[in-house]
Amino acid sequence: MKQVELTALFARVQAGELAPEEAARIAQGFEDLGFAKVDHDRRQRTGFPEVIYGAGKTPGQIVAIAKNLRDRGAVNILCTRVSPQAAARLSDELGAELHELARAAVVAPTPIEGKGRVLVLCAGTSDLPVADEAALTAALMGAAVERVSDAGVAGIHRLIAHENSLHEANVIVCVAGMEGALPSVVAGLTDRPIIAVPTSVGYGTSFGGVAALLAMLNSCGSGVSVVNIDNGFGAGYQAALINRLAL
Amino acid sequence: MKQVELTALFARVQAGELAPEEAARIAQGFEDLGFAKVDHDRRQRTGFPEVIYGAGKTPGQIVAIAKNLRDRGAVNILCTRVSPQAAARLSDELGAELHELARAAVVAPTPIEGKGRVLVLCAGTSDLPVADEAALTAALMGAAVERVSDAGVAGIHRLIAHENSLHEANVIVCVAGMEGALPSVVAGLTDRPIIAVPTSVGYGTSFGGVAALLAMLNSCGSGVSVVNIDNGFGAGYQAALINRLAL
Amino acid sequence: MKQVELTALFARVQAGELAPEEAARIAQGFEDLGFAKVDHDRRQRTGFPEVIYGAGKTPGQIVAIAKNLRDRGAVNILCTRVSPQAAARLSDELGAELHELARAAVVAPTPIEGKGRVLVLCAGTSDLPVADEAALTAALMGAAVERVSDAGVAGIHRLIAHENSLHEANVIVCVAGMEGALPSVVAGLTDRPIIAVPTSVGYGTSFGGVAALLAMLNSCGSGVSVVNIDNGFGAGYQAALINRLAL
Amino acid sequence: MKQVELTALFARVQAGELAPEEAARIAQGFEDLGFAKVDHDRRQRTGFPEVIYGAGKTPGQIVAIAKNLRDRGAVNILCTRVSPQAAARLSDELGAELHELARAAVVAPTPIEGKGRVLVLCAGTSDLPVADEAALTAALMGAAVERVSDAGVAGIHRLIAHENSLHEANVIVCVAGMEGALPSVVAGLTDRPIIAVPTSVGYGTSFGGVAALLAMLNSCGSGVSVVNIDNGFGAGYQAALINRLAL
Amino acid sequence: MKQVELTALFARVQAGELAPEEAARIAQGFEDLGFAKVDHDRRQRTGFPEVIYGAGKTPGQIVAIAKNLRDRGAVNILCTRVSPQAAARLSDELGAELHELARAAVVAPTPIEGKGRVLVLCAGTSDLPVADEAALTAALMGAAVERVSDAGVAGIHRLIAHENSLHEANVIVCVAGMEGALPSVVAGLTDRPIIAVPTSVGYGTSFGGVAALLAMLNSCGSGVSVVNIDNGFGAGYQAALINRLAL
Amino acid sequence: MKQVELTALFARVQAGELAPEEAARIAQGFEDLGFAKVDHDRRQRTGFPEVIYGAGKTPGQIVAIAKNLRDRGAVNILCTRVSPQAAARLSDELGAELHELARAAVVAPTPIEGKGRVLVLCAGTSDLPVADEAALTAALMGAAVERVSDAGVAGIHRLIAHENSLHEANVIVCVAGMEGALPSVVAGLTDRPIIAVPTSVGYGTSFGGVAALLAMLNSCGSGVSVVNIDNGFGAGYQAALINRLAL
Amino acid sequence: MKQVELTALFARVQAGELAPEEAARIAQGFEDLGFAKVDHDRRQRTGFPEVIYGAGKTPGQIVAIAKNLRDRGAVNILCTRVSPQAAARLSDELGAELHELARAAVVAPTPIEGKGRVLVLCAGTSDLPVADEAALTAALMGAAVERVSDAGVAGIHRLIAHENSLHEANVIVCVAGMEGALPSVVAGLTDRPIIAVPTSVGYGTSFGGVAALLAMLNSCGSGVSVVNIDNGFGAGYQAALINRLAL
Amino acid sequence: MKQVELTALFARVQAGELAPEEAARIAQGFEDLGFAKVDHDRRQRTGFPEVIYGAGKTPGQIVAIAKNLRDRGAVNILCTRVSPQAAARLSDELGAELHELARAAVVAPTPIEGKGRVLVLCAGTSDLPVADEAALTAALMGAAVERVSDAGVAGIHRLIAHENSLHEANVIVCVAGMEGALPSVVAGLTDRPIIAVPTSVGYGTSFGGVAALLAMLNSCGSGVSVVNIDNGFGAGYQAALINRLAL
């Protein structure tokens, strides 16, 4: 919290508009729920509210954190990797907007005008959930998002048909499983930064996405970096950060 | 090669300024040296000349490719992972500028004014060669580069002392070996995109950089993507692409 | 069993207070239940009764071992990794105290005054079960335990806010999943021995905790040792041994 | 050895043209040199003489086996993975033709008219030694061999320029290191069987060719099978077998 | 689509036989269903219709793609790795022929005369599902298929009893789990190309088929190449391509 | 640096005893040599001077850091993993005491009375270098060190003969390669904390110490934690920290 | 089948005692059930009937093979890794004797006098299923079997209490999970051959038994060999072979 | 040392034949050289003197241990994995018999009549060093050893030609690299126990012998156990133990 904000806070206490306990809580920047410290300051620091990673949290914990953020004024609160149980409760109790394929929910959904251009490129149908998570994340962070799906390297002409899109985006999120070759080919067709997302799509020696990950890390194309397997959120988040630089 | 450029080319042939064979070679965009196809078109497409990856090429091959690029007008031609033998020949025969620690050489070195800001952050002394490669690459690609070294997480106050730099850069290249924790900590201190570079520094269970790579891929911080172990070039290249978006 | 204890045992037999068969059983130090040899001597050797590792044992076996220990006078008998079925039976049949999150049960729970100070530090909400197991174990072994949770490296100021705790403990148990960076940062802030516990929290390239384990083994901080993935018991146990040295 | 050949052999002994010991040796089909059993029968069975795998054999052993084969009438005897020492001795003592890049030697080199068409496609300059081994093997086995090099996926137009070759070959050997994406792209452009050869070209997470191997095994393209890392010989050999089927 | 076909298409439009929209769709070669681009052109290019890989697709998606292919005239449309749910719907809604063991379905099944000879050799009873997938695929692609099962190396005489079959086939698909030794032994008995398929049959250090895969990649026999673990489809497909060369 | 020390520093400047520049350098706590920031404050914080990890540093860098520490008053400055070249220069230029087997050097060696008791237990002769590094480190940190070598589990009576030592130490460093079983056996014989050090001694499936590491992490004995492969320094350091707690 | 047996077979046909078809079946040595070739000859060759590995076979297949063997006169037919469903059918339809813990069934159970001595040594309670499978196998193969359980290395005195058994056995099967240290300690106490069986007991870095396997392969004790993880059958089988040599 | 031997020792001291210090040394059973405890008692316990594992020991240490054993009366002292330097010193100073291929030396070589039969079977020429180590070890331990080399599975008739040997041996040591299939085939041809030795022969995905190791652990043949990669000594040692049981 910056000096000027702190001063305003004290002024409100002095004016009797705010109880000292509440003011102290706000000044601290986060609120301790016992099982989690909710970071209210984050929105001010980054422009985005805290994102709730749902895996390993109970539905009750997720709802409580989301409610706490919403009650303090946050909108478009993203909850990722939420179980069907958690999604149902978020919808029932907080009116969250659900994104089933992406396993995500948005609490206090609010229209936001997308700016710039993030292209989310997807190799196959099975990769769609990860691509959806990336696209949703980037959109919530303020990016205009274009989608191109089913553009795997085994039918290279389908990709080349979208060559214009490869040049018009500020940054490209490239999602692929199996042999993970798509980012290498894309890197040869554009000079935009590419964030590659390996997916766990495949069997046998795909080793749950490791084959695709290794291919992407060893890409002979330039301008490619990589996130964790199935980490659509991470790719969409970084893409939005990069896209924002270009505005 | 675009239509207008092709037309100009034909005009020069018509005017007798250019032999048809030479014009055909230029129109093709690359030149075949037998052991390599040199990509002259690339500079026009991306603004950067082709980079020569030196590993697995003989000194003679590297010199020939670099000479070919230079003779066609390219400047600041980067040769990475060059052996001492190759470096010596590049220096002797082409007057290349050598960067020993980064194992790199620059043929036809030409001053270039760095713009924007790329921060290259380095965890320990042993990670310096990789950081140097990243910094050199970004600089040749037109970025202004700031360096902060020896800022590993085991002495966190040394990093916090540079917090301003973390906010002023457009993009951060974060180089670390051993447990590879630096990007996670940095991601908590800034909202700039971070390109993490694991290095092979360490022993035993560092497995040649795998420990650092896994840590970076699993970073709990947002906005982090990763390149191959010791791939300073790849990180610097993508950082320059991102930095250019912000200009 | 020491000489003086054996002598007392024989005296009780001579006095007709103890049947020879029972005395022989006691002298042997353990009792054979067929599926397990219960170690009664252990409490005398170490001050702690035998701990029952529940995984791979049937509920009936766990109950029988715990009952046998209790009937011979042991208190605060810890059963780890007990299934819900085993926990229910331990509660129903032996009145055990259940610790659901830690997947543990304590048979014959008895108040014990904690001494010294063991700090159990936890990176994220999902790591809580492992941290709970560590804290429970250390407490049952006689240590005073302090808890600090949700102190992951991506928000370093939350950790620094607890810097005093890092100095006041005799030993620190540091629990983290994902990139496992917490022990490295803590090691730079204190000179207390740190026992790092990697957890299986994460996905994709966390490989069930391997990423965190490798980070901890490669920590650039000094004074860090590591236990098996999710082994809260082992960390709590060693921490209690170390804490006892400081009393 | 077939019945009719055995009969002829006995006839020569009867006629006094051949000593019984020598005839027995020929009937056995192989000759025991102590350190190796040389398989003379193989040429009759398969049309190709035995190939000498040079790794792990002393120069003396290689020379002795090759000489034994030559003295019994074999030509175009291929020795793979020969050390420079072994190559020198094969050249000096047996007049072998050396193929330095492929690390191979041919004893009793004899012109052979290549038939059909095997295409050996190579992603990068560093993959050339493996491609050379494949091409040499296929040629010695009777195939007409076409070479296309430096056709990696990061510059996909270079590959598409050779699309005709992809259709004219009976079978394609596809050699690539790093991310090993070439076979997937090629499989989308042709319906010819593709034998993919991963190479150990790369660093860091290429893990000596494992990244390329996994990509090839997980190819989303149809009609691709894979051989061991750097096994140009194996790919060339199988390609020749397949090519022969098409004659 | 070739020039002559395009011309015919325009003629039909001119003649009023075809709406321009429909003609455009046909000219494009594929049809976009949103979740997938169905490749109608493929049958013309390769002689085989597109194969539907069922894993990771919903039953509804599989049915829709298959129906789309069938409605455009394709027959013997192979759907692999279909769940029981998808199989039931394909049977109910499209009258597909189900191959339970092979986890496959064939839509619009149509008799086809097998030509040439593909031998599908199987080491043990547990490997049968993978062998069935290979045999079904090759048969649908037009090959005459011979089956030999239960011919593992631990009873080598059972294999030798089928030696004739090893010579009469154009190509051999060799399916084995556990130690994966069968292709090596077979390679010593025949000079036909062998496509080895490792299966996930085994436990412990079979690591889900990795042991068999490594054995096959390291085969000391010549003429062996390998596909992904349990990839009966891939082996059958390539075998059919090779078999076709021999017709 | 604490308040009182800072005050004293300013007093010395006021008194003209110290130049302001020098005072500023001292107040900062570390000194920047360009390639390293030497941490002079560390000795005050922890009682031990900074340790110089020699791997990946040039001899010149090591000498410069050691000299800088010595010139500011540090004694018993430990340099680990020093190459023979670095050791020679440390000896020649700074009079360092060399410990060849442990690959260590001590600059400004100064007698120090060992207190408490650290037992360094070693399984085999080949493990001695790692054990030496551990013992040297613990001794320089102020611990009295007892050594027991060649006490591997294949001759368990040799270990039992030292059972008294297992009880008299405050903490035990247990060094073993190959199957790494020693800590498990020791844990059954004592209730002292055990720091296990896997070594890279072995071949084949020892995988450079991984087999020993895994055994130690999976020890069925209680009270065992583990450090990186061959990390004698880390074990000795933590043992000294623990030993100090017991004084 | 030996010459004398074949002659007797023909004699029985000549005498009209046996139909030619049945005689041919017997002469072939195995019977083809379609999904399996039942090896009747095996009992004559080795003294043991064929063992039925149940994993990956349907209950119906297992019952059919067992029935076929029994109907041809085999007794003590061992079925390993049978599912509860298969076990129930074997019991219901063939009166098989079930061994639940060992997941085995014995069809046509027949008393057999054990000879010699095989010791099956087991580290912990969770390892009992694997030890049971080993003991049952060895007993069915004619060995007298001694059992010692719960003798893990963390309480070495429990093992030493059984030192006599270690000397009296002809061969020792040594079953252990977790760190797998038991065979090393046993090898130091006896000169009998030891067959070590790693089990999948453990969690985290036990990697499903890999930690124990590696420890056993790297045993510093002599006279130890290893079988696959959880392969009690294989150990018991080889132990019976070795025990038979000593009779 | 047994009671009766100890009594005799004391008698010699009483008689003045032995100094008390020397008697104490003998009673202890081993002699402490500082860097190693030489186990003189071992020969009495097992019939074989201690074997010196040369890897990781200096030539001086090896010579000292061997000399110590020889001076106390041991013969046929086996030193394994000796470097050329160590071998030279053992030969020069102790007159050791060198076995270059097996990297072994025998100090105080003494004729010994081999009994029983151990068959050492070797797949290829490159596996000979490991087979030699196995054969030498078994022979020194008193076994008659038969050798069959170059009998890999790719030419199965060469193996079948030696079928008699497979039945006449008491135990078979089976040495193979690459795909390691030999033990599986041999297990189908004999009922003798087989000790499989994977070798590091191969490249690429042989991973230094891991492919062969996995194949051997997953052998579908019965009666096979496995030792560490390249551990000819261990296999020969266990084979000799088993062979001795059959005498």
PDB file of N, CA, C and O in Angstrom, chain C residues 86-98:
ATOM      1  N   ALA C  86      -9.678 -47.587   9.519  1.00  0.00           N
ATOM      2  CA  ALA C  86      -8.846 -47.866  10.684  1.00  0.00           C
ATOM      3  C   ALA C  86      -9.066 -46.812  11.760  1.00  0.00           C
ATOM      4  O   ALA C  86      -9.136 -47.124  12.961  1.00  0.00           O
ATOM      5  N   ALA C  87      -9.177 -45.559  11.330  1.00  0.00           N
ATOM      6  CA  ALA C  87      -9.400 -44.485  12.306  1.00  0.00           C
ATOM      7  C   ALA C  87     -10.694 -44.721  13.072  1.00  0.00           C
ATOM      8  O   ALA C  87     -10.739 -44.577  14.312  1.00  0.00           O
ATOM      9  N   ALA C  88     -11.743 -45.097  12.352  1.00  0.00           N
ATOM     10  CA  ALA C  88     -13.028 -45.326  13.016  1.00  0.00           C
ATOM     11  C   ALA C  88     -12.904 -46.429  14.058  1.00  0.00           C
ATOM     12  O   ALA C  88     -13.396 -46.305  15.187  1.00  0.00           O
ATOM     13  N   ARG C  89     -12.229 -47.483  13.691  1.00  0.00           N
ATOM     14  CA  ARG C  89     -12.103 -48.584  14.649  1.00  0.00           C
ATOM     15  C   ARG C  89     -11.239 -48.209  15.842  1.00  0.00           C
ATOM     16  O   ARG C  89     -11.514 -48.593  16.985  1.00  0.00           O
ATOM     17  N   LEU C  90     -10.162 -47.459  15.578  1.00  0.00           N
ATOM     18  CA  LEU C  90      -9.314 -47.007  16.695  1.00  0.00           C
ATOM     19  C   LEU C  90     -10.116 -46.127  17.639  1.00  0.00           C
ATOM     20  O   LEU C  90      -9.950 -46.203  18.869  1.00  0.00           O
ATOM     21  N   SER C  91     -10.962 -45.306  17.085  1.00  0.00           N
ATOM     22  CA  SER C  91     -11.795 -44.433  17.919  1.00  0.00           C
ATOM     23  C   SER C  91     -12.838 -45.235  18.681  1.00  0.00           C
ATOM     24  O   SER C  91     -13.002 -45.093  19.893  1.00  0.00           O
ATOM     25  N   ASP C  92     -13.514 -46.115  17.969  1.00  0.00           N
ATOM     26  CA  ASP C  92     -14.592 -46.883  18.590  1.00  0.00           C
ATOM     27  C   ASP C  92     -14.073 -47.848  19.644  1.00  0.00           C
ATOM     28  O   ASP C  92     -14.614 -47.941  20.753  1.00  0.00           O
ATOM     29  N   GLU C  93     -13.023 -48.562  19.296  1.00  0.00           N
ATOM     30  CA  GLU C  93     -12.605 -49.654  20.162  1.00  0.00           C
ATOM     31  C   GLU C  93     -11.602 -49.244  21.212  1.00  0.00           C
ATOM     32  O   GLU C  93     -11.522 -49.838  22.280  1.00  0.00           O
ATOM     33  N   LEU C  94     -10.790 -48.215  20.896  1.00  0.00           N
ATOM     34  CA  LEU C  94      -9.748 -47.830  21.848  1.00  0.00           C
ATOM     35  C   LEU C  94      -9.873 -46.377  22.294  1.00  0.00           C
ATOM     36  O   LEU C  94      -9.014 -45.883  23.035  1.00  0.00           O
ATOM     37  N   GLY C  95     -10.932 -45.707  21.876  1.00  0.00           N
ATOM     38  CA  GLY C  95     -11.104 -44.325  22.282  1.00  0.00           C
ATOM     39  C   GLY C  95     -10.016 -43.402  21.779  1.00  0.00           C
ATOM     40  O   GLY C  95      -9.688 -42.392  22.417  1.00  0.00           O
ATOM     41  N   ALA C  96      -9.469 -43.731  20.623  1.00  0.00           N
ATOM     42  CA  ALA C  96      -8.352 -42.933  20.109  1.00  0.00           C
ATOM     43  C   ALA C  96      -8.819 -41.521  19.748  1.00  0.00           C
ATOM     44  O   ALA C  96      -9.966 -41.297  19.350  1.00  0.00           O
ATOM     45  N   GLU C  97      -7.897 -40.573  19.867  1.00  0.00           N
ATOM     46  CA  GLU C  97      -8.107 -39.190  19.446  1.00  0.00           C
ATOM     47  C   GLU C  97      -7.727 -39.118  17.965  1.00  0.00           C
ATOM     48  O   GLU C  97      -6.620 -39.518  17.590  1.00  0.00           O
ATOM     49  N   LEU C  98      -8.646 -38.619  17.135  1.00  0.00           N
ATOM     50  CA  LEU C  98      -8.372 -38.627  15.693  1.00  0.00           C
ATOM     51  C   LEU C  98      -7.894 -37.264  15.196  1.00  0.00           C
ATOM     52  O   LEU C  98      -8.387 -36.227  15.641  1.00  0.00           O
TER      53      LEU C  98
END
